[in-house]
Short mmCIF file of C-alpha atoms and ligand atoms in Angstrom, two decimals:
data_model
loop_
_atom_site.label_atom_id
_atom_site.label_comp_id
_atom_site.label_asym_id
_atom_site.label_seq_id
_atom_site.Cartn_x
_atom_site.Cartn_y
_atom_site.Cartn_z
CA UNK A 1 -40.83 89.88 28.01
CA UNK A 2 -37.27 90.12 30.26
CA UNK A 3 -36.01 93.19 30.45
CA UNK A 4 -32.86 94.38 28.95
CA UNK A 5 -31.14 94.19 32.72
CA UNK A 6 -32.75 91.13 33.61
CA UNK A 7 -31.16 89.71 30.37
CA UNK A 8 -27.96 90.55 31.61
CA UNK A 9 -27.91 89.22 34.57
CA UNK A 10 -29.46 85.58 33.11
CA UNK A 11 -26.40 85.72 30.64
CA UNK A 12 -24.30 86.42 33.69
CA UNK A 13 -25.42 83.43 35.40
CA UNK A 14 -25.36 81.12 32.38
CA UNK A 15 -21.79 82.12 31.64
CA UNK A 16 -20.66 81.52 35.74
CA UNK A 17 -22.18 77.72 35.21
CA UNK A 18 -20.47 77.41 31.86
CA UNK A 19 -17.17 78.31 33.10
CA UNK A 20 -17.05 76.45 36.11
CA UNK A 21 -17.61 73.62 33.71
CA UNK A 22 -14.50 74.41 31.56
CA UNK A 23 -11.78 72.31 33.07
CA UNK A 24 -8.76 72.90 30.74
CA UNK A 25 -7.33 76.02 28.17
CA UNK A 26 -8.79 75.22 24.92
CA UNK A 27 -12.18 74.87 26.82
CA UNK A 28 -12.02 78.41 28.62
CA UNK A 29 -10.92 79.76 25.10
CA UNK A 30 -13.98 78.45 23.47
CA UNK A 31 -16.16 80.06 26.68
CA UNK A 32 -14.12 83.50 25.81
CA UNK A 33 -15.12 83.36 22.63
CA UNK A 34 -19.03 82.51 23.13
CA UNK A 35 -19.61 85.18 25.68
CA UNK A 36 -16.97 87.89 25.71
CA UNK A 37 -15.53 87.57 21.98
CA UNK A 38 -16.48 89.80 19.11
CA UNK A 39 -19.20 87.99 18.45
CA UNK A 40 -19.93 87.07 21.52
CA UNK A 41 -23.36 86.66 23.88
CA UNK A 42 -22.56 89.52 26.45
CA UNK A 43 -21.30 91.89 23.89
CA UNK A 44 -23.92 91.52 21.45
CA UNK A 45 -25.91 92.24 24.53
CA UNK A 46 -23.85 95.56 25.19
CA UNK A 47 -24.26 96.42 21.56
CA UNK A 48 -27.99 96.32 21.32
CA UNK A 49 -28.16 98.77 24.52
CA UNK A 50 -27.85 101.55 22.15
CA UNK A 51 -31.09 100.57 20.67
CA UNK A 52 -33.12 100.70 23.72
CA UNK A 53 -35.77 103.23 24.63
CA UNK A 54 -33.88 105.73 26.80
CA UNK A 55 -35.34 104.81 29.97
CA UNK A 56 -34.57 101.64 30.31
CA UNK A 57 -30.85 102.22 28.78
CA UNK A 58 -28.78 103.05 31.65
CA UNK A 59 -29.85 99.76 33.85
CA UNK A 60 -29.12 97.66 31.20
CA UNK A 61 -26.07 99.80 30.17
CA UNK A 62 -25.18 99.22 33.85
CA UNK A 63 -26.22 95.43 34.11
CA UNK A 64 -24.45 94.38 31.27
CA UNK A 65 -20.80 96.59 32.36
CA UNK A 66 -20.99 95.14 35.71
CA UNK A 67 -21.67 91.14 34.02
CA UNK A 68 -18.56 91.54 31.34
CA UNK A 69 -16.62 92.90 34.25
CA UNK A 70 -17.17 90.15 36.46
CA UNK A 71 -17.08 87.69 33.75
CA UNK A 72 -13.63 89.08 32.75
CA UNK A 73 -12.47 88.67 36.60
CA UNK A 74 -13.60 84.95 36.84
CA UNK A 75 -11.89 83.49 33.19
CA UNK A 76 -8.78 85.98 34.40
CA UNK A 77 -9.45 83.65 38.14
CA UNK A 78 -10.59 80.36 36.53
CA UNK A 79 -7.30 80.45 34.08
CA UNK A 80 -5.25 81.02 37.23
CA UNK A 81 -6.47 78.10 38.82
CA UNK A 82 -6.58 75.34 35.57
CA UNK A 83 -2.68 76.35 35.60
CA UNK A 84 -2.02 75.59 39.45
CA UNK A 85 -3.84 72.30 38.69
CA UNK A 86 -1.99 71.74 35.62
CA UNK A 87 1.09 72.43 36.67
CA UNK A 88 0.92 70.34 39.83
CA UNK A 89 -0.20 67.22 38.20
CA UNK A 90 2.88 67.88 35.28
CA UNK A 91 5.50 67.87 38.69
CA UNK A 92 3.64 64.59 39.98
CA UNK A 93 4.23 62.59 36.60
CA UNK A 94 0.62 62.98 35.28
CA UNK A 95 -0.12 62.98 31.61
CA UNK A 96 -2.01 66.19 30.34
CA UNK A 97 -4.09 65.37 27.75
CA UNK A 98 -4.30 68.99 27.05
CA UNK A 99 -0.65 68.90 24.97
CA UNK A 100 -0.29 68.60 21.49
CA UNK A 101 1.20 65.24 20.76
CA UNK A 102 4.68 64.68 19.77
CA UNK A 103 4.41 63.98 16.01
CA UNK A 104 5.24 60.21 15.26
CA UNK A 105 8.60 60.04 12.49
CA UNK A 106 6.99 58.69 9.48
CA UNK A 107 9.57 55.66 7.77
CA UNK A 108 10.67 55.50 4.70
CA UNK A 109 11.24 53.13 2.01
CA UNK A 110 14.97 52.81 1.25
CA UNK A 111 15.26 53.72 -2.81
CA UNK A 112 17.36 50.15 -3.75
CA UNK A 113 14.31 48.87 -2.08
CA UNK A 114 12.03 51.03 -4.07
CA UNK A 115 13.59 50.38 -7.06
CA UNK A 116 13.85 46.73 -6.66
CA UNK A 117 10.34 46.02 -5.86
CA UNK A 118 9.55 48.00 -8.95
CA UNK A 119 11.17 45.77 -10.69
CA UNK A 120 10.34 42.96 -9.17
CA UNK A 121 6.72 43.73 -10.23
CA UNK A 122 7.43 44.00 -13.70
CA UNK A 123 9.02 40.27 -14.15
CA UNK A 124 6.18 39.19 -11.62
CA UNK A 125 3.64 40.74 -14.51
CA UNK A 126 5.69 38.61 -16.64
CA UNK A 127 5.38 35.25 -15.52
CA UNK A 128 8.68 35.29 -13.00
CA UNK A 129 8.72 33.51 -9.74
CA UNK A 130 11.04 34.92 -6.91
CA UNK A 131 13.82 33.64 -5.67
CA UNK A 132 16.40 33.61 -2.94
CA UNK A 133 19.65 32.57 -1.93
CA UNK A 134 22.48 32.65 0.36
CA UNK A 135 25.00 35.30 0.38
CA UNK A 136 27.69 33.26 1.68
CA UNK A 137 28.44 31.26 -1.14
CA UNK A 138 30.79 28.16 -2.60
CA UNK A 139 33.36 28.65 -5.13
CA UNK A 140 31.19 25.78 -6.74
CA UNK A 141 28.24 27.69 -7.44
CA UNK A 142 30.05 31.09 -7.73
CA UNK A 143 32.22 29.81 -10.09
CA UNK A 144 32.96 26.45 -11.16
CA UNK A 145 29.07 25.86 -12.13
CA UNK A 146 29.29 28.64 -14.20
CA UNK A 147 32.05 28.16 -16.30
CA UNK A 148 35.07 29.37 -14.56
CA UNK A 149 37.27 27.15 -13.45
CA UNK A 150 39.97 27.57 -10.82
CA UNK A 151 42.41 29.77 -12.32
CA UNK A 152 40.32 31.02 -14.96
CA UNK A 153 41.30 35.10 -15.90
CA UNK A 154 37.31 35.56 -15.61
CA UNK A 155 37.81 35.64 -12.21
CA UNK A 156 39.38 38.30 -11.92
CA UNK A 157 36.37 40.69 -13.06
CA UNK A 158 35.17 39.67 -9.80
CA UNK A 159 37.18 41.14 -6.93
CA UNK A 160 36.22 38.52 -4.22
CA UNK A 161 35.66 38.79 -0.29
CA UNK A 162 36.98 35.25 0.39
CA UNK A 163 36.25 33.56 3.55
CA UNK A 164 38.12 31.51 6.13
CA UNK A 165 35.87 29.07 6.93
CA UNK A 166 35.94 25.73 5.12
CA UNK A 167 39.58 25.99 3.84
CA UNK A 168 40.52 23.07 1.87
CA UNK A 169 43.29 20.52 2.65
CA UNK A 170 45.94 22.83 0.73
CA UNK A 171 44.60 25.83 2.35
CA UNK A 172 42.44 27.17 -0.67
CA UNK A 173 39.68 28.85 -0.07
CA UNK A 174 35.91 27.46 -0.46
CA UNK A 175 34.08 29.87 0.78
CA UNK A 176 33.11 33.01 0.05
CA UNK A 177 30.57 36.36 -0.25
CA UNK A 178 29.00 35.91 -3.29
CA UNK A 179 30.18 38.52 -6.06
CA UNK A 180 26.99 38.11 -8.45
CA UNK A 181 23.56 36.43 -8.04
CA UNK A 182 24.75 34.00 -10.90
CA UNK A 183 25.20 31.57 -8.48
CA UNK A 184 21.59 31.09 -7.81
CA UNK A 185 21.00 30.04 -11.29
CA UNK A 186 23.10 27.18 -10.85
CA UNK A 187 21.23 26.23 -7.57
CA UNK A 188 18.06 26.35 -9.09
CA UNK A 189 18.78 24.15 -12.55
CA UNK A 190 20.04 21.50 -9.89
CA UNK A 191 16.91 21.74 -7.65
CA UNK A 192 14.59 21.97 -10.75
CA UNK A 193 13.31 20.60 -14.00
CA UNK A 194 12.91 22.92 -16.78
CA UNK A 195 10.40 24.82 -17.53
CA UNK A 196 12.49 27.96 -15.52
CA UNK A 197 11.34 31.51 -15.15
CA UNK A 198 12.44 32.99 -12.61
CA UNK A 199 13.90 36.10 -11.11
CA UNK A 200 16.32 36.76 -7.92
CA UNK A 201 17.11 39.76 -5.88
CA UNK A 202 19.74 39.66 -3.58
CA UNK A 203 22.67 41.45 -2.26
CA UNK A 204 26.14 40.86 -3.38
CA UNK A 205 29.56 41.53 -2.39
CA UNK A 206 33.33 42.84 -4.16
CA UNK A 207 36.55 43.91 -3.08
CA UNK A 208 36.46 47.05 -4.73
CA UNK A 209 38.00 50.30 -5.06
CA UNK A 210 34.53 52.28 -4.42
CA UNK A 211 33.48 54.83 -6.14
CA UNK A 212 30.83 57.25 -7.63
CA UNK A 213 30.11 54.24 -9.60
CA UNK A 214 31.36 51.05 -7.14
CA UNK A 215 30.32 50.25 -4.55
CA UNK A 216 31.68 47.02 -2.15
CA UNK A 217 28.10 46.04 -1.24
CA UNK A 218 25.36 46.54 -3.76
CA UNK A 219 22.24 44.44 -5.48
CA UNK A 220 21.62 42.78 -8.56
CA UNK A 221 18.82 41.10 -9.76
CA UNK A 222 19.67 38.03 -11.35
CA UNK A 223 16.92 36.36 -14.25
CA UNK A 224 16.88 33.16 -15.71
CA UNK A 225 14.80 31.19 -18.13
CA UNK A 226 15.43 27.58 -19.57
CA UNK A 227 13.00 25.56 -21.18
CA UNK A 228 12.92 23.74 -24.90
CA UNK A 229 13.13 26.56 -28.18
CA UNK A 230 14.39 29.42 -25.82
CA UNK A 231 16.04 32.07 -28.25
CA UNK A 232 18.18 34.84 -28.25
CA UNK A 233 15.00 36.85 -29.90
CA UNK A 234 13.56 35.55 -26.54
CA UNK A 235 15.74 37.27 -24.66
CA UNK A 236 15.66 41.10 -26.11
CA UNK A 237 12.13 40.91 -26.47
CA UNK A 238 11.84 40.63 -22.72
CA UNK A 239 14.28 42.92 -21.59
CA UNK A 240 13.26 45.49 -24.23
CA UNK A 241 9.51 45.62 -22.62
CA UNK A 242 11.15 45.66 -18.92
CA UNK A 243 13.20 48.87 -20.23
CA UNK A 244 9.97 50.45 -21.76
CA UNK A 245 7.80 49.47 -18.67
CA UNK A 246 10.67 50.48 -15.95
CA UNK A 247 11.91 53.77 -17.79
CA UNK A 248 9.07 54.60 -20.05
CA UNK A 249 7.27 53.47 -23.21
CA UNK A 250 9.62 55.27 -25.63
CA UNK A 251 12.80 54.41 -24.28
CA UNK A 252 15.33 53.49 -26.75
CA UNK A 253 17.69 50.23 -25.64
CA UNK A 254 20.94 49.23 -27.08
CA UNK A 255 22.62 45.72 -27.22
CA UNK A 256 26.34 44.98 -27.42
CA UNK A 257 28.86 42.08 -27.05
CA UNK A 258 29.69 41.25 -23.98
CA UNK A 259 31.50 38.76 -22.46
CA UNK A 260 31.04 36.29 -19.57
CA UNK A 261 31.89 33.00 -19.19
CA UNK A 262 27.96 31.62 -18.26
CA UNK A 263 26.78 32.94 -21.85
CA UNK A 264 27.57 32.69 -25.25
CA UNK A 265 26.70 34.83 -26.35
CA UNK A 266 27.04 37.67 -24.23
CA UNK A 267 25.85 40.83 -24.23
CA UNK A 268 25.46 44.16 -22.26
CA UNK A 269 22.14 46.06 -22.49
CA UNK A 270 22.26 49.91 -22.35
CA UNK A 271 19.45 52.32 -22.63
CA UNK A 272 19.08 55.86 -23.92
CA UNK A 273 18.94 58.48 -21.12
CA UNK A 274 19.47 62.05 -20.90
CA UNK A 275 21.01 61.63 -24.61
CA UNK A 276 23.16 59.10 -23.32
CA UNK A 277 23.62 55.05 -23.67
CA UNK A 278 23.86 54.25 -19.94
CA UNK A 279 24.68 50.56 -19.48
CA UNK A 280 22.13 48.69 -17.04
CA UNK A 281 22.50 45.08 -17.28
CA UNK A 282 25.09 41.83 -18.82
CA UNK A 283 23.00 39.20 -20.16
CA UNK A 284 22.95 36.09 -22.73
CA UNK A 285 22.22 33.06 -23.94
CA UNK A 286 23.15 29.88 -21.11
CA UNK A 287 26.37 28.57 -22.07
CA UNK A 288 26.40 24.58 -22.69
CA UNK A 289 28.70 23.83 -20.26
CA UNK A 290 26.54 25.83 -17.55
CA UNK A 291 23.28 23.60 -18.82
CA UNK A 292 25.52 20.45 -18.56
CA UNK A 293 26.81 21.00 -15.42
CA UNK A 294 23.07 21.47 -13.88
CA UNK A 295 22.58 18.31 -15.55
CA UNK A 296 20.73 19.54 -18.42
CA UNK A 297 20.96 18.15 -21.94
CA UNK A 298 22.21 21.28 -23.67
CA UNK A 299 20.97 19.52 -27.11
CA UNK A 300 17.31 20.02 -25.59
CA UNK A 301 17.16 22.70 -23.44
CA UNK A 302 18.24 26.12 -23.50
CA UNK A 303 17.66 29.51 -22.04
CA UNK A 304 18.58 33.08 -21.34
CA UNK A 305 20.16 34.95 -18.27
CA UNK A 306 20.57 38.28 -17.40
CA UNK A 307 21.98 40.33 -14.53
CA UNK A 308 20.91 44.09 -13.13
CA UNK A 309 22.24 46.62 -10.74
CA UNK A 310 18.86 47.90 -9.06
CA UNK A 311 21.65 50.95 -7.51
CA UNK A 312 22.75 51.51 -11.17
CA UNK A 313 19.32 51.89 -12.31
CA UNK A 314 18.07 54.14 -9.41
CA UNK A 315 21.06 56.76 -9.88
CA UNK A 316 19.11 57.15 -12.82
CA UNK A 317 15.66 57.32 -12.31
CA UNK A 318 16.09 59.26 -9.60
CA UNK A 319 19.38 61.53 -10.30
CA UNK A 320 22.00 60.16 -7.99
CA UNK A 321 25.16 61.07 -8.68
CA UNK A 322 27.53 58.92 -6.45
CA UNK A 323 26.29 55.00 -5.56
CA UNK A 324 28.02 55.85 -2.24
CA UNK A 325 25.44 57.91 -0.55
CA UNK A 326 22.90 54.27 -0.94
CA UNK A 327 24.72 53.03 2.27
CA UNK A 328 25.89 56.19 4.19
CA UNK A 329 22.95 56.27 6.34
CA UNK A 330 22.42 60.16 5.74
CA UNK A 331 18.74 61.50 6.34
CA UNK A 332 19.25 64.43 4.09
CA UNK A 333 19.72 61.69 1.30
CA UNK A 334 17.37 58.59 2.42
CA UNK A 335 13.80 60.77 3.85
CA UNK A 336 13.75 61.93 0.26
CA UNK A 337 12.62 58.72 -1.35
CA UNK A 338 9.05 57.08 -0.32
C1 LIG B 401 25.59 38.39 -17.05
C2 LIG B 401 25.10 37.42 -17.90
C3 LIG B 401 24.14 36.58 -17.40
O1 LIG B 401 23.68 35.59 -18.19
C4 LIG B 401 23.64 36.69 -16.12
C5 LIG B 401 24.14 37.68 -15.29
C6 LIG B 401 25.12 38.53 -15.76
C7 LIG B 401 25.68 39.55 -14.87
C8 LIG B 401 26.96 39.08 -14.19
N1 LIG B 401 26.71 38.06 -13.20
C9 LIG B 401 27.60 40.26 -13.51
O2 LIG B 401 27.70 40.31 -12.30
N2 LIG B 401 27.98 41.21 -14.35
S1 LIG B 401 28.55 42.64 -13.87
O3 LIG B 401 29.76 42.43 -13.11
O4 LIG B 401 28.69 43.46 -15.01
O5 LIG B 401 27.47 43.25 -12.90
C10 LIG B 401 26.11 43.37 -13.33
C11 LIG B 401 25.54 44.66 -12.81
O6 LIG B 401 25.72 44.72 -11.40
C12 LIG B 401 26.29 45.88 -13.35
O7 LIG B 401 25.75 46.27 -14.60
C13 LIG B 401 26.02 46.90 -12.28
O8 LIG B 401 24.73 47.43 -12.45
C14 LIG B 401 26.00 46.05 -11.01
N3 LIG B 401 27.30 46.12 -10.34
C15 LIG B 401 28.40 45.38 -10.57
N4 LIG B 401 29.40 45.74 -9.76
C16 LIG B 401 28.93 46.72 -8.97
C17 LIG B 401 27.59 46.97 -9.35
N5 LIG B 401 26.85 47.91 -8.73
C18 LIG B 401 27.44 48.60 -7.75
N6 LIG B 401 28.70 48.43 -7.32
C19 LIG B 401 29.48 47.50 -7.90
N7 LIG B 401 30.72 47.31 -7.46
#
């Protein structure tokens, strides 16, 4: 059997190795622990001295002092000299693995894009397609195909960012950034044959006054269905279940009249919220003159439209309370959505 001091000075010798091994902080922190922490090898070896036969207790007593004290010089020496190295290779432009690393910014899903996709989902789980279109638009589509002629009042619900590019002969304006995703539907009744189901997202464009409500740049989320026996009853029953699948199943919706030139008849959807009737949406049935000018027979076809505001409708899932702060670019406001 070794004895007690003989012990000691094995532990001694093991620890030297170990340390000499131990090549950067954490690593001598683990060695401190193993041999000279609470728990440690050498002082559980001090500890049991107590319990030797008297005789034999003041060598090992002696052996063990002298190995903690030398041990406690060389980490105190061996520390000294990981930090010269350290340092050094930090002034020559080495990387020290040794660091904690820099934590990475983690992005963030902007909350009209959120809210969008959301919705997107639902008319995907209904049998929509997606579709896109141009944000720099013609008076034709924006407009004309949709029931509102040059000089009609309608057009002055939409405050219009008209562009110089493609004046006409007289100097009117053709161009323009699209105030609604209306014009889409247009563009896709003459591309397509009916049957239409379809949805499209897109950003639009007004020369408003903004406020806690306006905004000049926003989305909307434009649907559209055509196809022979399309009804009214249609119509609410599928914007009823997007309400009660967007905002929950016992949400309460409310239709009015509305008017728009595209629909007759019109209507605006609200829905209960907070103990309020919060509007959401316009929508109606295609007006004839919008199926005739897509080339559709309006005496066979027909079909539904509807139009959202995706900011509208995430100021109130999520509390907003000014459709400004969407584009201000503030952190505060945007790292709280996911
Ligand atoms: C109506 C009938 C249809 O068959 C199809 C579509 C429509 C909607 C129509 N094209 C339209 O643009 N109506 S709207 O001017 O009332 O806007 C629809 C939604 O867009 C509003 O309910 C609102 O949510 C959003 N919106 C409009 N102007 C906005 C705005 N959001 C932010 N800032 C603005 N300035």
């Amino acid at each position: 059997m070794t004895a007690p001091a003989d012990y000691a000075a094995a532990l001694r010798d093991e620890a030297l190795a170990a340390l000499d091994r131990a090549g950067v902080p954490g690593a001598l922190e683990s060695w401190r622990v193993e041999y000279l922490g609470r728990s440690g090898k050498l002082t559980a070896a001090l500890r049991s001295v107590a319990q030797l036969p008297p005789e034999e207790r003041r060598a090992a007593g002696a052996a063990a002092n002298e190995a903690k004290a030398l041990l406690e010089r060389r980490l105190a020496e061996r520390r000294a000299e990981i930090e010269a190295a350290l340092a050094q290779n930090a002034g020559a432009g080495a990387l020290d693995v040794t660091l904690p690393g820099r934590p990475v910014p983690e992005g963030r899903h902007h909350p009209s894009t959120i809210v969008m996709r959301e919705i997107q989902a639902i008319f995907r789980d209904m049998g929509f397609q997606i579709a896109e279109g141009p944000e720099v638009e013609w008076d034709k589509y924006n407009f004309e195909m949709l029931n509102i002629p040059q000089d009609h009042p309608a057009r002055d619900m939409f405050d219009t960012f008209w562009l110089d590019a493609n004046r006409a002969p007289d100097g009117g304006f053709t161009t323009l950034l699209r105030t609604h995703t209306s014009p889409m539907q247009a563009r896709i009744m003459e591309a397509q044959e009916p049957p239409i189901r379809v949805i499209i997202p897109g950003k639009c464009y007004r020369y408003e006054a903004t406020d806690a409500t306006h905004e000049s740049q926003f989305h909307q989320i434009e649907g559209l269905a055509v196809d022979k026996g399309v009804t009214f009853a249609n119509l609410k029953s599928v914007l009823y279940d997007f309400a009660r699948r967007m905002f929950g199943p016992d949400t309460r919706v409310r239709f009015r009249c509305d008017y728009f030139p595209f629909v007759e008849p019109g209507v605006d959807m609200a829905i209960e919220w907070r103990g309020d009737w919060l509007e959401i949406l316009g929508a109606g049935m295609v007006h004839p003159n919008v199926l005739r000018a897509a080339g559709y027979d309006p005496a066979v076809y027909s079909g539904f439209a509807f139009g959202m505001g995706p900011e509208r409708i995430a100021m109130l899932k999520y509390g907003v309370n000014d459709i400004r702060l969407f584009l201000a670019n503030d952190h505060r406001f945007l790292s709280q959505f996911r």
